[in-house]
């Protein structure tokens, strides 16, 4: 785990055959009110917990888990993490929280073929991803997280309840899988995905000034060129109809 800036820490994913999403810890350590953003692939819970401990953070300070969205590569190790920090609340956008509470795993696996493959590979039964969500986000909230304010932006398209977290004072964006480095964007062919919604979401993100981009996979960027997200959206526009 590395420190991006005061109050923002990065735990790189450890990709296997299936990718393991990055995770981030946000909040000023002195606040003892930290949030873990995404957890990662099944089997990667101890990697994430060990990374937090190595930074000298006490697990007791981690008060909640906020999911950018609930795909398998982001939520896969949630039950492993919950065993280590059972007190942590779970915050997810309502459009993915409701299915998760009902045991509807279509968003988690994205497509039937992938569900079969994951269940076989990891010995998962149907209904393994059934969680109680403590706070259902809608987008537009200003979250006070460990002495920092983060805006929740609903950015559907990659998945129906994807959110971005934006910290205006330092121009930091955590966009989940909606936009990556190198002018890449998230896929838009899985359950609940929608290409034209994705275009609108990219345009919504392009309204924010972003210097630090902390996506769910691949490189993080600390000096994003001005207009980067708009340029990315424009490049992809012909495909996002
Ligand atoms: Zn995803
Ligand atoms: Zn992902």
PDB file of C-alpha atoms and ligand atoms in Angstrom:
ATOM      1  CA  UNK A   1       0.000   0.000   0.000  1.00  0.00           C
ATOM      2  CA  UNK A   2       1.302   3.441  -0.888  1.00  0.00           C
ATOM      3  CA  UNK A   3       0.301   6.931   0.132  1.00  0.00           C
ATOM      4  CA  UNK A   4      -1.078   8.981  -2.773  1.00  0.00           C
ATOM      5  CA  UNK A   5      -1.539  12.085  -0.641  1.00  0.00           C
ATOM      6  CA  UNK A   6      -2.559  12.878   2.934  1.00  0.00           C
ATOM      7  CA  UNK A   7      -5.675  10.836   3.574  1.00  0.00           C
ATOM      8  CA  UNK A   8      -5.598   8.731   0.403  1.00  0.00           C
ATOM      9  CA  UNK A   9      -3.855   5.336   0.274  1.00  0.00           C
ATOM     10  CA  UNK A  10      -3.595   2.904  -2.617  1.00  0.00           C
ATOM     11  CA  UNK A  11      -3.631  -0.912  -2.426  1.00  0.00           C
ATOM     12  CA  UNK A  12      -2.824  -2.277  -5.909  1.00  0.00           C
ATOM     13  CA  UNK A  13      -4.832  -5.253  -7.088  1.00  0.00           C
ATOM     14  CA  UNK A  14      -3.047  -8.586  -7.526  1.00  0.00           C
ATOM     15  CA  UNK A  15      -4.454  -9.835 -10.800  1.00  0.00           C
ATOM     16  CA  UNK A  16      -4.744 -13.562 -11.410  1.00  0.00           C
ATOM     17  CA  UNK A  17      -6.536 -15.101 -14.397  1.00  0.00           C
ATOM     18  CA  UNK A  18      -9.323 -12.810 -13.293  1.00  0.00           C
ATOM     19  CA  UNK A  19      -8.386  -9.240 -12.362  1.00  0.00           C
ATOM     20  CA  UNK A  20      -8.315  -8.143  -8.721  1.00  0.00           C
ATOM     21  CA  UNK A  21      -9.508  -4.555  -8.369  1.00  0.00           C
ATOM     22  CA  UNK A  22      -7.426  -1.926  -6.658  1.00  0.00           C
ATOM     23  CA  UNK A  23      -8.626  -0.764  -3.268  1.00  0.00           C
ATOM     24  CA  UNK A  24      -8.165   2.628  -1.657  1.00  0.00           C
ATOM     25  CA  UNK A  25      -8.290   3.816   1.934  1.00  0.00           C
ATOM     26  CA  UNK A  26      -9.514   7.359   2.460  1.00  0.00           C
ATOM     27  CA  UNK A  27      -9.634   9.571   5.528  1.00  0.00           C
ATOM     28  CA  UNK A  28      -7.064  11.322   7.665  1.00  0.00           C
ATOM     29  CA  UNK A  29      -5.389   8.700   9.870  1.00  0.00           C
ATOM     30  CA  UNK A  30      -5.722  10.955  12.937  1.00  0.00           C
ATOM     31  CA  UNK A  31      -9.512  10.878  12.499  1.00  0.00           C
ATOM     32  CA  UNK A  32      -9.636   7.118  13.199  1.00  0.00           C
ATOM     33  CA  UNK A  33     -12.563   7.181  10.761  1.00  0.00           C
ATOM     34  CA  UNK A  34     -11.281   5.509   7.613  1.00  0.00           C
ATOM     35  CA  UNK A  35     -13.151   4.128   4.634  1.00  0.00           C
ATOM     36  CA  UNK A  36     -12.078   1.251   2.420  1.00  0.00           C
ATOM     37  CA  UNK A  37     -13.103   1.828  -1.182  1.00  0.00           C
ATOM     38  CA  UNK A  38     -13.691  -1.521  -2.948  1.00  0.00           C
ATOM     39  CA  UNK A  39     -12.174  -4.781  -1.704  1.00  0.00           C
ATOM     40  CA  UNK A  40     -11.287  -6.990  -4.666  1.00  0.00           C
ATOM     41  CA  UNK A  41     -11.295 -10.489  -6.062  1.00  0.00           C
ATOM     42  CA  UNK A  42     -12.178 -13.578  -4.086  1.00  0.00           C
ATOM     43  CA  UNK A  43      -9.098 -14.837  -2.204  1.00  0.00           C
ATOM     44  CA  UNK A  44      -7.556 -11.366  -2.034  1.00  0.00           C
ATOM     45  CA  UNK A  45      -8.984 -10.366   1.351  1.00  0.00           C
ATOM     46  CA  UNK A  46      -5.799 -11.126   3.282  1.00  0.00           C
ATOM     47  CA  UNK A  47      -3.685  -9.228   0.720  1.00  0.00           C
ATOM     48  CA  UNK A  48      -5.844  -6.161   1.293  1.00  0.00           C
ATOM     49  CA  UNK A  49      -5.913  -6.508   5.093  1.00  0.00           C
ATOM     50  CA  UNK A  50      -2.142  -7.108   5.285  1.00  0.00           C
ATOM     51  CA  UNK A  51      -1.545  -4.042   3.106  1.00  0.00           C
ATOM     52  CA  UNK A  52      -3.587  -1.905   5.492  1.00  0.00           C
ATOM     53  CA  UNK A  53      -1.728  -3.242   8.534  1.00  0.00           C
ATOM     54  CA  UNK A  54       1.667  -2.663   6.886  1.00  0.00           C
ATOM     55  CA  UNK A  55       0.825   1.030   6.581  1.00  0.00           C
ATOM     56  CA  UNK A  56       0.490   1.126  10.360  1.00  0.00           C
ATOM     57  CA  UNK A  57      -3.270   1.564  10.203  1.00  0.00           C
ATOM     58  CA  UNK A  58      -5.246  -0.177  12.917  1.00  0.00           C
ATOM     59  CA  UNK A  59      -8.144  -2.176  11.582  1.00  0.00           C
ATOM     60  CA  UNK A  60     -10.360  -0.627  14.272  1.00  0.00           C
ATOM     61  CA  UNK A  61     -10.042   2.680  12.410  1.00  0.00           C
ATOM     62  CA  UNK A  62     -11.693   1.240   9.288  1.00  0.00           C
ATOM     63  CA  UNK A  63     -15.321   2.109   9.837  1.00  0.00           C
ATOM     64  CA  UNK A  64     -16.910   1.390   6.488  1.00  0.00           C
ATOM     65  CA  UNK A  65     -16.556  -0.184   3.066  1.00  0.00           C
ATOM     66  CA  UNK A  66     -17.830   1.804   0.105  1.00  0.00           C
ATOM     67  CA  UNK A  67     -18.190  -0.034  -3.199  1.00  0.00           C
ATOM     68  CA  UNK A  68     -17.768   1.823  -6.492  1.00  0.00           C
ATOM     69  CA  UNK A  69     -19.873  -1.026  -7.913  1.00  0.00           C
ATOM     70  CA  UNK A  70     -20.462  -4.707  -7.189  1.00  0.00           C
ATOM     71  CA  UNK A  71     -18.705  -6.650  -9.961  1.00  0.00           C
ATOM     72  CA  UNK A  72     -16.990  -9.895  -8.904  1.00  0.00           C
ATOM     73  CA  UNK A  73     -13.479  -8.446  -9.208  1.00  0.00           C
ATOM     74  CA  UNK A  74     -14.411  -5.670  -6.721  1.00  0.00           C
ATOM     75  CA  UNK A  75     -16.719  -7.427  -4.239  1.00  0.00           C
ATOM     76  CA  UNK A  76     -15.355 -10.995  -4.470  1.00  0.00           C
ATOM     77  CA  UNK A  77     -13.458 -10.916  -1.156  1.00  0.00           C
ATOM     78  CA  UNK A  78     -16.052  -8.910   0.786  1.00  0.00           C
ATOM     79  CA  UNK A  79     -16.959 -11.773   3.117  1.00  0.00           C
ATOM     80  CA  UNK A  80     -13.235 -12.384   3.835  1.00  0.00           C
ATOM     81  CA  UNK A  81     -12.842  -8.696   4.699  1.00  0.00           C
ATOM     82  CA  UNK A  82     -16.004  -8.661   6.808  1.00  0.00           C
ATOM     83  CA  UNK A  83     -14.586 -11.482   8.940  1.00  0.00           C
ATOM     84  CA  UNK A  84     -11.604  -9.245   9.767  1.00  0.00           C
ATOM     85  CA  UNK A  85     -13.588  -6.017  10.300  1.00  0.00           C
ATOM     86  CA  UNK A  86     -17.137  -7.130  11.148  1.00  0.00           C
ATOM     87  CA  UNK A  87     -18.031  -3.679  12.503  1.00  0.00           C
ATOM     88  CA  UNK A  88     -17.495  -1.955   9.161  1.00  0.00           C
ATOM     89  CA  UNK A  89     -20.640  -0.655   7.490  1.00  0.00           C
ATOM     90  CA  UNK A  90     -21.304  -1.367   3.834  1.00  0.00           C
ATOM     91  CA  UNK A  91     -22.309   1.535   1.589  1.00  0.00           C
ATOM     92  CA  UNK A  92     -23.393   0.926  -2.009  1.00  0.00           C
ATOM     93  CA  UNK A  93     -25.529   2.716  -4.566  1.00  0.00           C
ATOM     94  CA  UNK A  94     -29.181   1.733  -4.108  1.00  0.00           C
ATOM     95  CA  UNK A  95     -29.455   0.268  -7.617  1.00  0.00           C
ATOM     96  CA  UNK A  96     -26.856  -2.372  -6.768  1.00  0.00           C
ATOM     97  CA  UNK A  97     -27.577  -2.540  -3.034  1.00  0.00           C
ATOM     98  CA  UNK A  98     -31.166  -3.721  -3.489  1.00  0.00           C
ATOM     99  CA  UNK A  99     -30.257  -6.704  -5.724  1.00  0.00           C
ATOM    100  CA  UNK A 100     -27.421  -7.617  -3.355  1.00  0.00           C
ATOM    101  CA  UNK A 101     -29.809  -7.687  -0.401  1.00  0.00           C
ATOM    102  CA  UNK A 102     -32.196  -9.857  -2.383  1.00  0.00           C
ATOM    103  CA  UNK A 103     -29.462 -12.277  -3.431  1.00  0.00           C
ATOM    104  CA  UNK A 104     -29.753 -11.253  -7.094  1.00  0.00           C
ATOM    105  CA  UNK A 105     -26.216 -11.909  -8.361  1.00  0.00           C
ATOM    106  CA  UNK A 106     -26.629 -10.844 -11.966  1.00  0.00           C
ATOM    107  CA  UNK A 107     -24.606  -7.647 -11.496  1.00  0.00           C
ATOM    108  CA  UNK A 108     -21.898  -9.460  -9.503  1.00  0.00           C
ATOM    109  CA  UNK A 109     -21.176 -11.947 -12.295  1.00  0.00           C
ATOM    110  CA  UNK A 110     -22.188  -9.758 -15.217  1.00  0.00           C
ATOM    111  CA  UNK A 111     -23.056 -12.673 -17.508  1.00  0.00           C
ATOM    112  CA  UNK A 112     -24.158 -16.300 -17.157  1.00  0.00           C
ATOM    113  CA  UNK A 113     -21.022 -17.739 -18.685  1.00  0.00           C
ATOM    114  CA  UNK A 114     -18.862 -15.868 -16.217  1.00  0.00           C
ATOM    115  CA  UNK A 115     -21.030 -16.973 -13.286  1.00  0.00           C
ATOM    116  CA  UNK A 116     -20.575 -20.611 -14.221  1.00  0.00           C
ATOM    117  CA  UNK A 117     -16.843 -20.174 -14.631  1.00  0.00           C
ATOM    118  CA  UNK A 118     -16.375 -18.385 -11.299  1.00  0.00           C
ATOM    119  CA  UNK A 119     -18.601 -20.755  -9.358  1.00  0.00           C
ATOM    120  CA  UNK A 120     -16.658 -23.714 -10.683  1.00  0.00           C
ATOM    121  CA  UNK A 121     -13.219 -22.161 -10.279  1.00  0.00           C
ATOM    122  CA  UNK A 122     -13.804 -20.964  -6.709  1.00  0.00           C
ATOM    123  CA  UNK A 123     -16.336 -23.521  -5.525  1.00  0.00           C
ATOM    124  CA  UNK A 124     -18.987 -20.864  -4.989  1.00  0.00           C
ATOM    125  CA  UNK A 125     -22.611 -21.746  -4.472  1.00  0.00           C
ATOM    126  CA  UNK A 126     -25.487 -19.675  -5.789  1.00  0.00           C
ATOM    127  CA  UNK A 127     -26.389 -17.011  -3.276  1.00  0.00           C
ATOM    128  CA  UNK A 128     -22.814 -16.513  -2.031  1.00  0.00           C
ATOM    129  CA  UNK A 129     -23.174 -12.786  -2.706  1.00  0.00           C
ATOM    130  CA  UNK A 130     -26.004 -11.841  -0.416  1.00  0.00           C
ATOM    131  CA  UNK A 131     -25.164  -8.870   1.808  1.00  0.00           C
ATOM    132  CA  UNK A 132     -26.917  -6.423   4.077  1.00  0.00           C
ATOM    133  CA  UNK A 133     -26.201  -2.868   2.995  1.00  0.00           C
ATOM    134  CA  UNK A 134     -26.098  -0.234   5.732  1.00  0.00           C
ATOM    135  CA  UNK A 135     -26.350   2.865   3.584  1.00  0.00           C
ATOM    136  CA  UNK A 136     -27.797   3.100   0.105  1.00  0.00           C
ATOM    137  CA  UNK A 137     -26.261   5.904  -1.898  1.00  0.00           C
ATOM    138  CA  UNK A 138     -28.126   7.805  -4.598  1.00  0.00           C
ATOM    139  CA  UNK A 139     -25.553  10.200  -6.010  1.00  0.00           C
ATOM    140  CA  UNK A 140     -25.302  13.848  -5.047  1.00  0.00           C
ATOM    141  CA  UNK A 141     -24.358  13.172  -1.424  1.00  0.00           C
ATOM    142  CA  UNK A 142     -21.502  15.000   0.216  1.00  0.00           C
ATOM    143  CA  UNK A 143     -19.863  12.440   2.448  1.00  0.00           C
ATOM    144  CA  UNK A 144     -17.752  13.544   5.378  1.00  0.00           C
ATOM    145  CA  UNK A 145     -15.186  10.754   5.563  1.00  0.00           C
ATOM    146  CA  UNK A 146     -12.430  11.015   8.124  1.00  0.00           C
ATOM    147  CA  UNK A 147     -12.065  14.789   7.933  1.00  0.00           C
ATOM    148  CA  UNK A 148     -12.400  14.971   4.143  1.00  0.00           C
ATOM    149  CA  UNK A 149     -15.430  15.729   2.009  1.00  0.00           C
ATOM    150  CA  UNK A 150     -16.163  13.385  -0.911  1.00  0.00           C
ATOM    151  CA  UNK A 151     -18.935  13.930  -3.399  1.00  0.00           C
ATOM    152  CA  UNK A 152     -20.836  10.858  -4.622  1.00  0.00           C
ATOM    153  CA  UNK A 153     -21.485  10.954  -8.378  1.00  0.00           C
ATOM    154  CA  UNK A 154     -23.814   8.356  -9.866  1.00  0.00           C
ATOM    155  CA  UNK A 155     -22.131   7.217 -13.100  1.00  0.00           C
ATOM    156  CA  UNK A 156     -24.076   4.283 -14.579  1.00  0.00           C
ATOM    157  CA  UNK A 157     -23.129   2.656 -17.872  1.00  0.00           C
ATOM    158  CA  UNK A 158     -20.421   0.174 -16.876  1.00  0.00           C
ATOM    159  CA  UNK A 159     -22.881  -1.098 -14.287  1.00  0.00           C
ATOM    160  CA  UNK A 160     -26.228   0.291 -13.184  1.00  0.00           C
ATOM    161  CA  UNK A 161     -25.136   1.549  -9.764  1.00  0.00           C
ATOM    162  CA  UNK A 162     -21.552   2.638 -10.421  1.00  0.00           C
ATOM    163  CA  UNK A 163     -20.441   5.633  -8.408  1.00  0.00           C
ATOM    164  CA  UNK A 164     -17.477   7.946  -8.539  1.00  0.00           C
ATOM    165  CA  UNK A 165     -16.062   9.593  -5.437  1.00  0.00           C
ATOM    166  CA  UNK A 166     -14.702  13.094  -5.955  1.00  0.00           C
ATOM    167  CA  UNK A 167     -12.632  15.131  -3.506  1.00  0.00           C
ATOM    168  CA  UNK A 168     -12.713  18.662  -4.850  1.00  0.00           C
ATOM    169  CA  UNK A 169     -10.020  20.326  -2.679  1.00  0.00           C
ATOM    170  CA  UNK A 170      -7.315  18.072  -4.088  1.00  0.00           C
ATOM    171  CA  UNK A 171      -9.119  17.273  -7.351  1.00  0.00           C
ATOM    172  CA  UNK A 172      -9.092  13.531  -6.748  1.00  0.00           C
ATOM    173  CA  UNK A 173     -11.467  11.171  -8.558  1.00  0.00           C
ATOM    174  CA  UNK A 174     -12.089   7.510  -7.742  1.00  0.00           C
ATOM    175  CA  UNK A 175     -14.209   6.417 -10.734  1.00  0.00           C
ATOM    176  CA  UNK A 176     -14.351   2.637 -10.272  1.00  0.00           C
ATOM    177  CA  UNK A 177     -14.295   1.032 -13.727  1.00  0.00           C
ATOM    178  CA  UNK A 178     -15.845   3.932 -15.627  1.00  0.00           C
ATOM    179  CA  UNK A 179     -12.623   5.572 -16.806  1.00  0.00           C
ATOM    180  CA  UNK A 180      -8.999   4.435 -16.633  1.00  0.00           C
ATOM    181  CA  UNK A 181      -5.586   5.787 -17.547  1.00  0.00           C
ATOM    182  CA  UNK A 182      -4.465   5.737 -21.204  1.00  0.00           C
ATOM    183  CA  UNK A 183      -7.855   6.908 -22.522  1.00  0.00           C
ATOM    184  CA  UNK A 184      -9.481   3.587 -21.664  1.00  0.00           C
ATOM    185  CA  UNK A 185     -13.004   3.120 -20.329  1.00  0.00           C
ATOM    186  CA  UNK A 186     -14.877   0.276 -18.675  1.00  0.00           C
ATOM    187  CA  UNK A 187     -16.674  -2.370 -20.683  1.00  0.00           C
ATOM    188  CA  UNK A 188     -20.341  -1.846 -21.380  1.00  0.00           C
ATOM    189  CA  UNK A 189     -21.622  -5.281 -22.370  1.00  0.00           C
ATOM    190  CA  UNK A 190     -22.382  -6.806 -18.953  1.00  0.00           C
ATOM    191  CA  UNK A 191     -25.681  -7.083 -17.073  1.00  0.00           C
ATOM    192  CA  UNK A 192     -27.075  -3.611 -16.367  1.00  0.00           C
ATOM    193  CA  UNK A 193     -24.532  -1.880 -18.601  1.00  0.00           C
ATOM    194  CA  UNK A 194     -25.646   0.773 -21.058  1.00  0.00           C
ATOM    195  CA  UNK A 195     -23.455   2.488 -23.633  1.00  0.00           C
ATOM    196  CA  UNK A 196     -25.356   5.750 -23.887  1.00  0.00           C
ATOM    197  CA  UNK A 197     -25.573   6.013 -20.083  1.00  0.00           C
ATOM    198  CA  UNK A 198     -21.823   5.486 -19.993  1.00  0.00           C
ATOM    199  CA  UNK A 199     -21.355   8.385 -22.378  1.00  0.00           C
ATOM    200  CA  UNK A 200     -23.490  10.628 -20.165  1.00  0.00           C
ATOM    201  CA  UNK A 201     -21.558   9.505 -17.101  1.00  0.00           C
ATOM    202  CA  UNK A 202     -18.233  10.335 -18.747  1.00  0.00           C
ATOM    203  CA  UNK A 203     -19.583  13.780 -19.630  1.00  0.00           C
ATOM    204  CA  UNK A 204     -20.740  14.218 -16.024  1.00  0.00           C
ATOM    205  CA  UNK A 205     -17.233  13.363 -14.787  1.00  0.00           C
ATOM    206  CA  UNK A 206     -15.691  15.651 -17.401  1.00  0.00           C
ATOM    207  CA  UNK A 207     -17.330  18.606 -15.632  1.00  0.00           C
ATOM    208  CA  UNK A 208     -15.025  18.081 -12.643  1.00  0.00           C
ATOM    209  CA  UNK A 209     -11.455  19.242 -12.608  1.00  0.00           C
ATOM    210  CA  UNK A 210      -9.371  16.155 -11.915  1.00  0.00           C
ATOM    211  CA  UNK A 211      -5.642  16.010 -11.259  1.00  0.00           C
ATOM    212  CA  UNK A 212      -5.448  12.633  -9.549  1.00  0.00           C
ATOM    213  CA  UNK A 213      -7.252   9.677 -11.149  1.00  0.00           C
ATOM    214  CA  UNK A 214      -7.553   6.537  -9.030  1.00  0.00           C
ATOM    215  CA  UNK A 215      -9.355   3.878 -11.094  1.00  0.00           C
ATOM    216  CA  UNK A 216     -10.289   0.312 -10.265  1.00  0.00           C
ATOM    217  CA  UNK A 217      -7.576  -1.214 -12.469  1.00  0.00           C
ATOM    218  CA  UNK A 218      -4.339  -0.432 -14.298  1.00  0.00           C
ATOM    219  CA  UNK A 219      -2.289   2.688 -13.676  1.00  0.00           C
ATOM    220  CA  UNK A 220      -3.161   5.464 -11.299  1.00  0.00           C
ATOM    221  CA  UNK A 221      -2.382   8.961 -12.588  1.00  0.00           C
ATOM    222  CA  UNK A 222      -1.228  11.801 -10.370  1.00  0.00           C
ATOM    223  CA  UNK A 223      -0.907  14.574 -12.949  1.00  0.00           C
ATOM    224  CA  UNK A 224      -3.810  14.111 -15.288  1.00  0.00           C
ATOM    225  CA  UNK A 225      -3.705  16.456 -18.314  1.00  0.00           C
ATOM    226  CA  UNK A 226      -6.499  19.085 -18.295  1.00  0.00           C
ATOM    227  CA  UNK A 227      -9.540  17.888 -20.248  1.00  0.00           C
ATOM    228  CA  UNK A 228      -8.455  14.249 -20.057  1.00  0.00           C
ATOM    229  CA  UNK A 229     -11.908  12.804 -19.308  1.00  0.00           C
ATOM    230  CA  UNK A 230     -13.604  14.900 -21.987  1.00  0.00           C
ATOM    231  CA  UNK A 231     -10.997  13.783 -24.516  1.00  0.00           C
ATOM    232  CA  UNK A 232     -11.536  10.160 -23.482  1.00  0.00           C
ATOM    233  CA  UNK A 233     -15.308  10.530 -23.843  1.00  0.00           C
ATOM    234  CA  UNK A 234     -14.896  12.098 -27.302  1.00  0.00           C
ATOM    235  CA  UNK A 235     -12.644   9.263 -28.479  1.00  0.00           C
ATOM    236  CA  UNK A 236     -15.180   6.662 -27.411  1.00  0.00           C
ATOM    237  CA  UNK A 237     -18.275   8.562 -28.501  1.00  0.00           C
ATOM    238  CA  UNK A 238     -18.757   6.656 -31.806  1.00  0.00           C
ATOM    239  CA  UNK A 239     -19.038   3.393 -29.838  1.00  0.00           C
ATOM    240  CA  UNK A 240     -21.268   4.737 -27.064  1.00  0.00           C
ATOM    241  CA  UNK A 241     -24.626   4.804 -28.788  1.00  0.00           C
TER     242      UNK A 241
HETATM  243 ZN1  LIG B   1     -16.539  -3.471 -13.150  1.00  0.00          ZN
HETATM  244 ZN1  LIG B   2     -13.230  -4.073 -12.248  1.00  0.00          ZN
END
